[in-house]
Amino acid sequence: MISKIIDEDLITKVKKAIDGVDKIVIVTHVGPDGDAMGSTLALWHYLMTMEKEPVVIVPSMFPNFLVWMPGAECVLNYENYKEKADDLIASAELIFTLDFNQASRMEKMTVAVINAPAPKILVDHHLHPGDFANIAVSYPEISSTSELIFRLICRMGDFSKINLACAECIYTGMMTDTGGFTYNSNSQEIYIIIAELIKLGVDKDAIYRKVYNTFSPDRFRLMGFCLYKKMKVYPEYRAALITLTGKELYQFNYTNGDAEGFVNIPLSIEGIDFSVFMREDTDKIKISLRSQGTFPANKVAADLFNGGGHLNAAGGELYSTLAEAVKKFEEALPDYKDFLETEE
Ligand code: 5GP
Ligand code: MN
């Protein structure tokens, strides 16, 4: 038996909101990751079984290693279909916002969603949910939004409506938001849910291969380049930093998602508990932060990089040069020394 994490009152409200409507828009954050796609597509599959008219709209394209996901071919990218997406958002009867806490995480889509007359239901696991939603299913202690979608569907009495496609999406989100169950994944119930998903036919090993063993030669070379030439280690702070300039990205024919997961790699070095990755985009520096143990990656993201996230996985951005971002990071490192765990 899985414990009843989500409030009964919320379950009733969500069920009632879905029951009365057909046109349902599901949105997620910019740069959708495995959990963003897993949760939105799982909900989409569920609503499809109820003969609703759901549509998933993303503010920017999801990475190539997720194109195999069932339903991915029906996802609308706001960057390419703005007019159609704006119409769908404006005429929706209900909008689900999944896997983000602040409306600004939808970037160019934010205004359209906020101004839409439809009631909004947030389902998310980030701290400090914004107040843009009418119903907020916010549980930061749950390791993925996809797991929350599983819990939500079950609690609405619809476990039987979770088909294989839906189960595969849920599994993908649970797997990717825990780095293949290597962090933030000590809750027993994660594995009870996985057992249920496997019973539904999910091939977890195949999903692992489809997500993680699909590097292009360019992406693989970019990773080698990062580790060989671009990684700086700060042993006294148990930290590492990898940076990539726009020019370097171009040299390696960078496409969306090519640097995904690189930030985790330095954590495999003995004595490193904090890893930061900075990527120079056309108009900003995108920063990813990862930690292990109790070191608060989200605090650093909030303090230095206008961001946030979870204790061990956070992100942010700076409108500055890459050199300025590096300088800011290096100057601040000593301030976080007290957060480092002492060697056992
Ligand atoms: P990633 O490094 O994979 O882009 O992001 C890791 C986590 O950090 C995300 O799941 C999200 O919680 C958080 N995050 C990433 N970028 C931002 C950002 O710009 N602002 C905030 N508040 N959180 C972010
Ligand atoms: Mn997530």
Coordinates of C-alpha atoms and ligand atoms in Angstrom, one line a residue:
M1 CA 0.0 0.0 0.0
I2 CA 1.3 3.5 -0.9
S3 CA 0.7 6.2 1.7
K4 CA -1.8 8.9 0.9
I5 CA 0.6 11.9 0.5
I6 CA -1.8 14.2 -1.5
D7 CA -4.5 15.9 0.5
E8 CA -8.0 14.4 0.0
D9 CA -9.4 17.8 -0.5
L10 CA -7.0 18.4 -3.5
I11 CA -7.9 15.1 -5.0
T12 CA -11.6 16.0 -4.9
K13 CA -10.9 19.4 -6.4
V14 CA -8.8 18.1 -9.3
K15 CA -11.3 15.3 -10.1
K16 CA -14.1 17.8 -10.2
A17 CA -12.1 20.2 -12.4
I18 CA -11.4 17.5 -14.9
D19 CA -14.9 16.0 -14.9
G20 CA -16.6 19.1 -16.2
V21 CA -14.4 19.9 -19.1
D22 CA -13.0 18.6 -22.5
K23 CA -10.4 21.1 -23.7
I24 CA -7.4 20.7 -21.4
V25 CA -4.0 22.3 -22.0
I26 CA -0.9 20.8 -20.2
V27 CA 2.2 23.0 -20.0
T28 CA 5.7 22.7 -18.5
H29 CA 8.9 24.6 -18.1
V30 CA 11.3 25.9 -20.7
G31 CA 14.0 23.3 -21.6
P32 CA 11.8 20.4 -20.7
D33 CA 13.7 17.5 -19.1
G34 CA 12.7 13.9 -18.6
D35 CA 10.4 14.7 -15.7
A36 CA 8.7 17.6 -17.5
M37 CA 8.0 15.4 -20.5
G38 CA 7.2 12.3 -18.3
S39 CA 4.7 14.1 -16.2
T40 CA 3.0 16.1 -19.0
L41 CA 2.8 13.1 -21.4
A42 CA 1.6 10.7 -18.6
L43 CA -1.2 13.1 -17.8
W44 CA -1.9 13.5 -21.5
H45 CA -2.3 9.7 -22.0
Y46 CA -4.5 9.5 -18.9
L47 CA -6.8 12.2 -20.2
M48 CA -6.9 10.6 -23.6
T49 CA -8.3 7.4 -22.1
M50 CA -11.1 9.6 -20.7
E51 CA -11.8 10.9 -24.2
K52 CA -10.9 14.4 -23.3
E53 CA -9.1 16.7 -25.7
P54 CA -5.8 17.3 -24.0
V55 CA -2.8 19.0 -25.6
V56 CA 0.8 19.3 -24.3
I57 CA 2.5 22.6 -25.1
V58 CA 6.2 23.2 -24.3
P59 CA 7.9 26.6 -24.2
S60 CA 10.9 25.2 -26.1
M61 CA 11.9 21.9 -27.7
F62 CA 12.6 18.8 -25.6
P63 CA 16.0 17.0 -26.1
N64 CA 16.5 14.4 -28.8
F65 CA 16.9 11.6 -26.3
L66 CA 13.2 12.0 -25.3
V67 CA 11.7 11.8 -28.9
W68 CA 10.9 8.1 -28.5
M69 CA 8.5 8.9 -25.7
P70 CA 5.0 7.8 -26.5
G71 CA 2.9 10.8 -27.4
A72 CA 6.0 13.0 -28.0
E73 CA 5.0 13.4 -31.6
C74 CA 1.8 15.2 -30.6
V75 CA 3.6 17.8 -28.4
L76 CA 3.3 21.4 -29.6
N77 CA 6.4 23.5 -29.4
Y78 CA 5.4 27.1 -28.6
E79 CA 8.5 28.4 -30.5
N80 CA 7.2 26.9 -33.7
Y81 CA 3.5 27.1 -33.4
K82 CA 2.9 30.3 -31.3
E83 CA -0.4 31.3 -32.9
K84 CA -1.9 27.9 -32.7
A85 CA -0.7 27.5 -29.1
D86 CA -1.9 30.9 -28.1
D87 CA -5.4 30.0 -29.4
L88 CA -5.4 26.7 -27.6
I89 CA -4.3 28.3 -24.3
A90 CA -6.8 31.1 -24.6
S91 CA -9.7 28.7 -25.3
A92 CA -8.7 26.0 -22.9
E93 CA -11.2 25.0 -20.2
L94 CA -8.5 23.8 -17.8
I95 CA -4.8 24.3 -17.7
F96 CA -2.3 22.0 -15.9
T97 CA 1.1 23.5 -15.1
L98 CA 3.6 20.7 -14.4
D99 CA 7.1 20.5 -12.9
F100 CA 7.7 24.1 -12.2
N101 CA 6.9 26.5 -9.3
Q102 CA 7.3 30.0 -10.8
A103 CA 5.3 31.2 -13.8
S104 CA 8.4 32.8 -15.3
R105 CA 9.8 29.3 -15.9
M106 CA 7.5 29.2 -18.9
E107 CA 9.5 32.1 -20.4
K108 CA 7.8 33.3 -23.6
M109 CA 4.6 31.4 -22.9
T110 CA 4.1 32.9 -19.4
V111 CA 1.9 35.8 -20.4
A112 CA -0.4 33.6 -22.5
V113 CA -0.9 31.1 -19.7
I114 CA -1.3 33.6 -16.9
N115 CA -3.9 35.7 -18.9
A116 CA -5.9 32.6 -20.0
P117 CA -9.3 32.5 -18.4
A118 CA -9.2 28.8 -17.6
P119 CA -8.6 27.6 -14.0
K120 CA -5.0 26.4 -13.5
I121 CA -3.9 23.3 -11.6
L122 CA -0.2 23.1 -10.6
V123 CA 1.3 19.7 -10.0
D124 CA 5.0 20.1 -8.9
H125 CA 7.7 19.1 -6.5
H126 CA 9.7 22.3 -6.2
L127 CA 9.9 24.4 -3.1
H128 CA 7.9 27.7 -2.8
P129 CA 5.1 27.3 -5.4
G130 CA 4.0 30.6 -6.9
D131 CA 0.4 31.7 -6.5
F132 CA -0.6 31.7 -10.2
A133 CA -2.6 28.4 -9.9
N134 CA -6.1 27.9 -8.5
I135 CA -5.3 24.5 -7.2
A136 CA -1.7 23.7 -6.2
V137 CA -0.7 20.0 -5.8
S138 CA 2.8 20.9 -4.5
Y139 CA 4.8 18.3 -2.7
P140 CA 8.6 19.1 -2.6
E141 CA 9.3 15.9 -0.7
I142 CA 8.4 13.8 -3.7
S143 CA 11.3 13.2 -6.0
S144 CA 9.5 13.8 -9.3
T145 CA 6.4 15.4 -10.7
S146 CA 5.9 12.1 -12.7
E147 CA 5.5 10.2 -9.4
L148 CA 3.0 12.9 -8.2
I149 CA 1.0 12.3 -11.4
F150 CA 1.0 8.5 -10.7
R151 CA -0.2 9.2 -7.1
L152 CA -2.8 11.7 -8.3
I153 CA -4.3 9.3 -10.9
C154 CA -4.4 6.4 -8.4
R155 CA -6.0 8.5 -5.7
M156 CA -8.7 9.6 -8.2
G157 CA -9.5 5.9 -8.4
D158 CA -8.1 5.5 -11.9
F159 CA -5.2 3.2 -11.6
S160 CA -6.9 1.0 -14.3
K161 CA -6.6 3.9 -16.7
I162 CA -2.8 3.9 -16.6
N163 CA -1.9 2.2 -19.8
L164 CA 1.6 1.1 -20.9
A165 CA 2.3 4.4 -22.7
C166 CA 1.3 6.3 -19.6
A167 CA 3.4 4.0 -17.3
E168 CA 6.5 4.5 -19.5
C169 CA 6.2 8.2 -19.3
I170 CA 5.8 8.1 -15.5
Y171 CA 8.9 5.8 -15.2
T172 CA 11.0 8.1 -17.5
G173 CA 10.3 11.1 -15.2
M174 CA 11.0 9.1 -12.0
M175 CA 14.2 7.8 -13.5
T176 CA 15.6 11.0 -14.9
D177 CA 14.8 13.3 -11.9
T178 CA 16.8 10.9 -9.6
G179 CA 19.7 10.4 -12.0
G180 CA 18.7 6.8 -12.6
F181 CA 17.9 6.4 -8.9
T182 CA 21.3 7.5 -7.7
Y183 CA 20.1 10.6 -5.7
N184 CA 17.0 11.8 -4.0
S185 CA 15.7 8.3 -4.3
N186 CA 15.8 6.6 -0.9
S187 CA 12.0 6.6 -0.4
Q188 CA 10.8 3.0 -0.3
E189 CA 7.6 3.9 -2.1
I190 CA 9.4 4.9 -5.3
Y191 CA 10.2 1.2 -5.7
I192 CA 6.6 0.1 -4.9
I193 CA 5.5 2.4 -7.7
I194 CA 8.1 1.0 -10.0
A195 CA 7.0 -2.5 -9.3
E196 CA 3.5 -1.4 -10.3
L197 CA 4.8 0.2 -13.5
I198 CA 6.7 -3.0 -14.4
K199 CA 3.6 -5.0 -13.9
L200 CA 1.9 -2.8 -16.5
G201 CA 4.6 -3.8 -18.9
V202 CA 7.3 -1.1 -18.6
D203 CA 10.7 -2.3 -19.7
K204 CA 12.9 -0.2 -17.4
D205 CA 16.2 -1.4 -18.8
A206 CA 15.1 -0.4 -22.3
I207 CA 14.0 3.0 -21.1
Y208 CA 17.4 3.4 -19.4
R209 CA 19.2 2.6 -22.7
K210 CA 16.9 4.9 -24.7
V211 CA 17.5 7.9 -22.4
Y212 CA 21.1 7.4 -21.4
N213 CA 22.8 5.4 -24.2
T214 CA 21.9 7.7 -27.1
F215 CA 24.8 10.1 -27.4
S216 CA 25.6 11.3 -30.9
P217 CA 29.3 11.2 -31.7
D218 CA 29.4 15.1 -31.4
R219 CA 27.8 14.9 -28.0
F220 CA 30.2 12.3 -26.8
R221 CA 33.2 14.3 -28.0
L222 CA 31.8 17.4 -26.4
M223 CA 31.7 15.5 -23.1
G224 CA 35.3 14.4 -23.5
F225 CA 36.3 17.9 -24.3
C226 CA 34.6 19.2 -21.2
L227 CA 36.3 16.8 -18.9
Y228 CA 39.7 17.0 -20.5
K229 CA 40.0 20.7 -21.2
K230 CA 37.2 22.5 -19.4
M231 CA 36.9 21.2 -15.9
K232 CA 38.3 23.1 -13.0
V233 CA 38.6 21.4 -9.6
Y234 CA 38.6 23.3 -6.3
P235 CA 39.7 20.6 -3.9
E236 CA 39.6 22.8 -0.8
Y237 CA 35.9 23.5 -1.5
R238 CA 35.1 20.0 -2.7
A239 CA 33.8 21.7 -5.9
A240 CA 34.2 21.5 -9.6
L241 CA 33.3 23.8 -12.5
I242 CA 32.8 23.1 -16.2
T243 CA 32.2 26.0 -18.6
L244 CA 31.3 26.0 -22.3
T245 CA 31.4 29.1 -24.5
G246 CA 29.0 29.6 -27.4
K247 CA 32.0 29.1 -29.8
E248 CA 32.8 25.8 -28.3
L249 CA 29.2 24.7 -28.5
Y250 CA 29.2 25.6 -32.2
Q251 CA 32.5 23.7 -32.8
F252 CA 30.8 20.5 -31.5
N253 CA 27.5 21.1 -33.5
Y254 CA 25.6 21.5 -30.2
T255 CA 21.9 20.8 -30.2
N256 CA 19.4 21.0 -27.4
G257 CA 20.2 18.6 -24.6
D258 CA 23.7 17.8 -25.7
A259 CA 25.2 19.0 -22.4
E260 CA 22.4 17.4 -20.3
G261 CA 23.9 15.5 -17.4
F262 CA 27.5 16.7 -17.8
V263 CA 27.1 18.6 -14.5
N264 CA 26.7 15.3 -12.7
I265 CA 30.0 13.8 -13.9
P266 CA 32.5 15.6 -11.6
L267 CA 30.5 14.2 -8.6
S268 CA 32.2 10.9 -9.4
I269 CA 35.5 12.4 -8.4
E270 CA 36.5 11.4 -4.9
G271 CA 36.2 14.4 -2.6
I272 CA 33.9 16.4 -4.9
D273 CA 30.5 17.1 -3.5
F274 CA 29.5 20.2 -5.5
S275 CA 29.5 20.6 -9.2
V276 CA 28.6 23.5 -11.4
F277 CA 28.1 23.7 -15.2
M278 CA 27.9 27.0 -17.1
R279 CA 26.8 27.3 -20.7
E280 CA 27.0 30.5 -22.7
D281 CA 23.7 30.9 -24.6
T282 CA 23.0 33.7 -27.1
D283 CA 21.6 36.1 -24.4
K284 CA 22.5 34.6 -21.1
I285 CA 24.6 32.2 -19.1
K286 CA 22.6 29.1 -18.1
I287 CA 23.9 27.5 -14.9
S288 CA 23.3 24.0 -13.6
L289 CA 24.3 22.9 -10.1
R290 CA 24.5 19.5 -8.4
S291 CA 25.6 18.4 -5.0
Q292 CA 25.6 15.3 -2.9
G293 CA 24.9 15.0 0.8
T294 CA 23.7 18.1 2.6
F295 CA 25.4 20.7 0.5
P296 CA 22.6 23.1 -0.7
A297 CA 22.9 23.5 -4.5
N298 CA 19.6 25.4 -4.4
K299 CA 20.9 28.0 -2.0
V300 CA 23.9 28.7 -4.2
A301 CA 21.6 28.9 -7.2
A302 CA 19.3 31.4 -5.4
D303 CA 22.1 33.5 -3.9
L304 CA 24.2 33.8 -7.0
F305 CA 22.3 32.9 -10.1
N306 CA 18.7 34.1 -9.8
G307 CA 17.6 30.5 -9.6
G308 CA 16.6 27.7 -7.3
G309 CA 15.6 24.1 -7.3
H310 CA 16.2 21.2 -5.0
L311 CA 18.9 20.6 -2.4
N312 CA 21.0 18.4 -4.7
A313 CA 19.9 19.6 -8.2
A314 CA 19.3 23.3 -9.0
G315 CA 19.7 25.8 -11.7
G316 CA 19.7 29.4 -12.6
E317 CA 20.8 32.0 -15.1
L318 CA 22.8 35.2 -15.3
Y319 CA 22.6 38.0 -17.8
S320 CA 26.4 38.6 -17.8
T321 CA 29.5 37.4 -19.6
L322 CA 30.8 33.9 -18.9
A323 CA 33.9 35.4 -17.3
E324 CA 31.7 37.4 -14.9
A325 CA 29.7 34.4 -14.0
V326 CA 32.9 32.4 -13.3
K327 CA 34.3 35.2 -11.2
K328 CA 31.1 35.5 -9.2
F329 CA 31.2 31.7 -8.5
E330 CA 34.8 31.6 -7.5
E331 CA 34.6 34.6 -5.2
A332 CA 31.6 33.2 -3.5
L333 CA 33.0 29.6 -3.0
P334 CA 34.6 30.4 0.4
D335 CA 31.2 31.6 1.7
Y336 CA 29.8 28.0 1.4
K337 CA 32.7 26.2 3.1
D338 CA 30.6 25.8 6.3
F339 CA 28.0 23.8 4.3
L340 CA 30.5 21.1 3.3
E341 CA 30.3 17.9 5.3
T342 CA 33.6 16.9 7.0
E343 CA 35.2 13.8 5.7
E344 CA 34.0 10.6 7.4
Ligands
5GP1 P1 18.9 21.7 -14.7 O1 20.3 21.9 -14.1 O2 18.6 20.2 -15.0 O3 18.5 22.6 -15.7 O4 17.9 22.0 -13.5 C1 17.9 21.3 -12.3 C2 16.8 21.8 -11.4 O5 17.1 23.1 -11.1 C3 15.4 21.8 -12.1 O6 14.7 20.7 -11.9 C4 14.8 23.0 -11.5 O7 14.3 22.6 -10.3 C5 15.9 23.9 -11.1 N1 16.2 25.0 -12.1 C6 16.8 25.0 -13.2 N2 16.9 26.2 -13.8 C7 16.3 27.0 -13.0 C8 16.0 28.4 -13.0 O8 16.4 29.2 -13.9 N3 15.3 28.9 -12.0 C9 14.9 28.1 -10.9 N4 14.2 28.7 -9.9 N5 15.1 26.8 -10.9 C10 15.8 26.3 -11.9
MN2 MN 11.0 17.5 -11.8

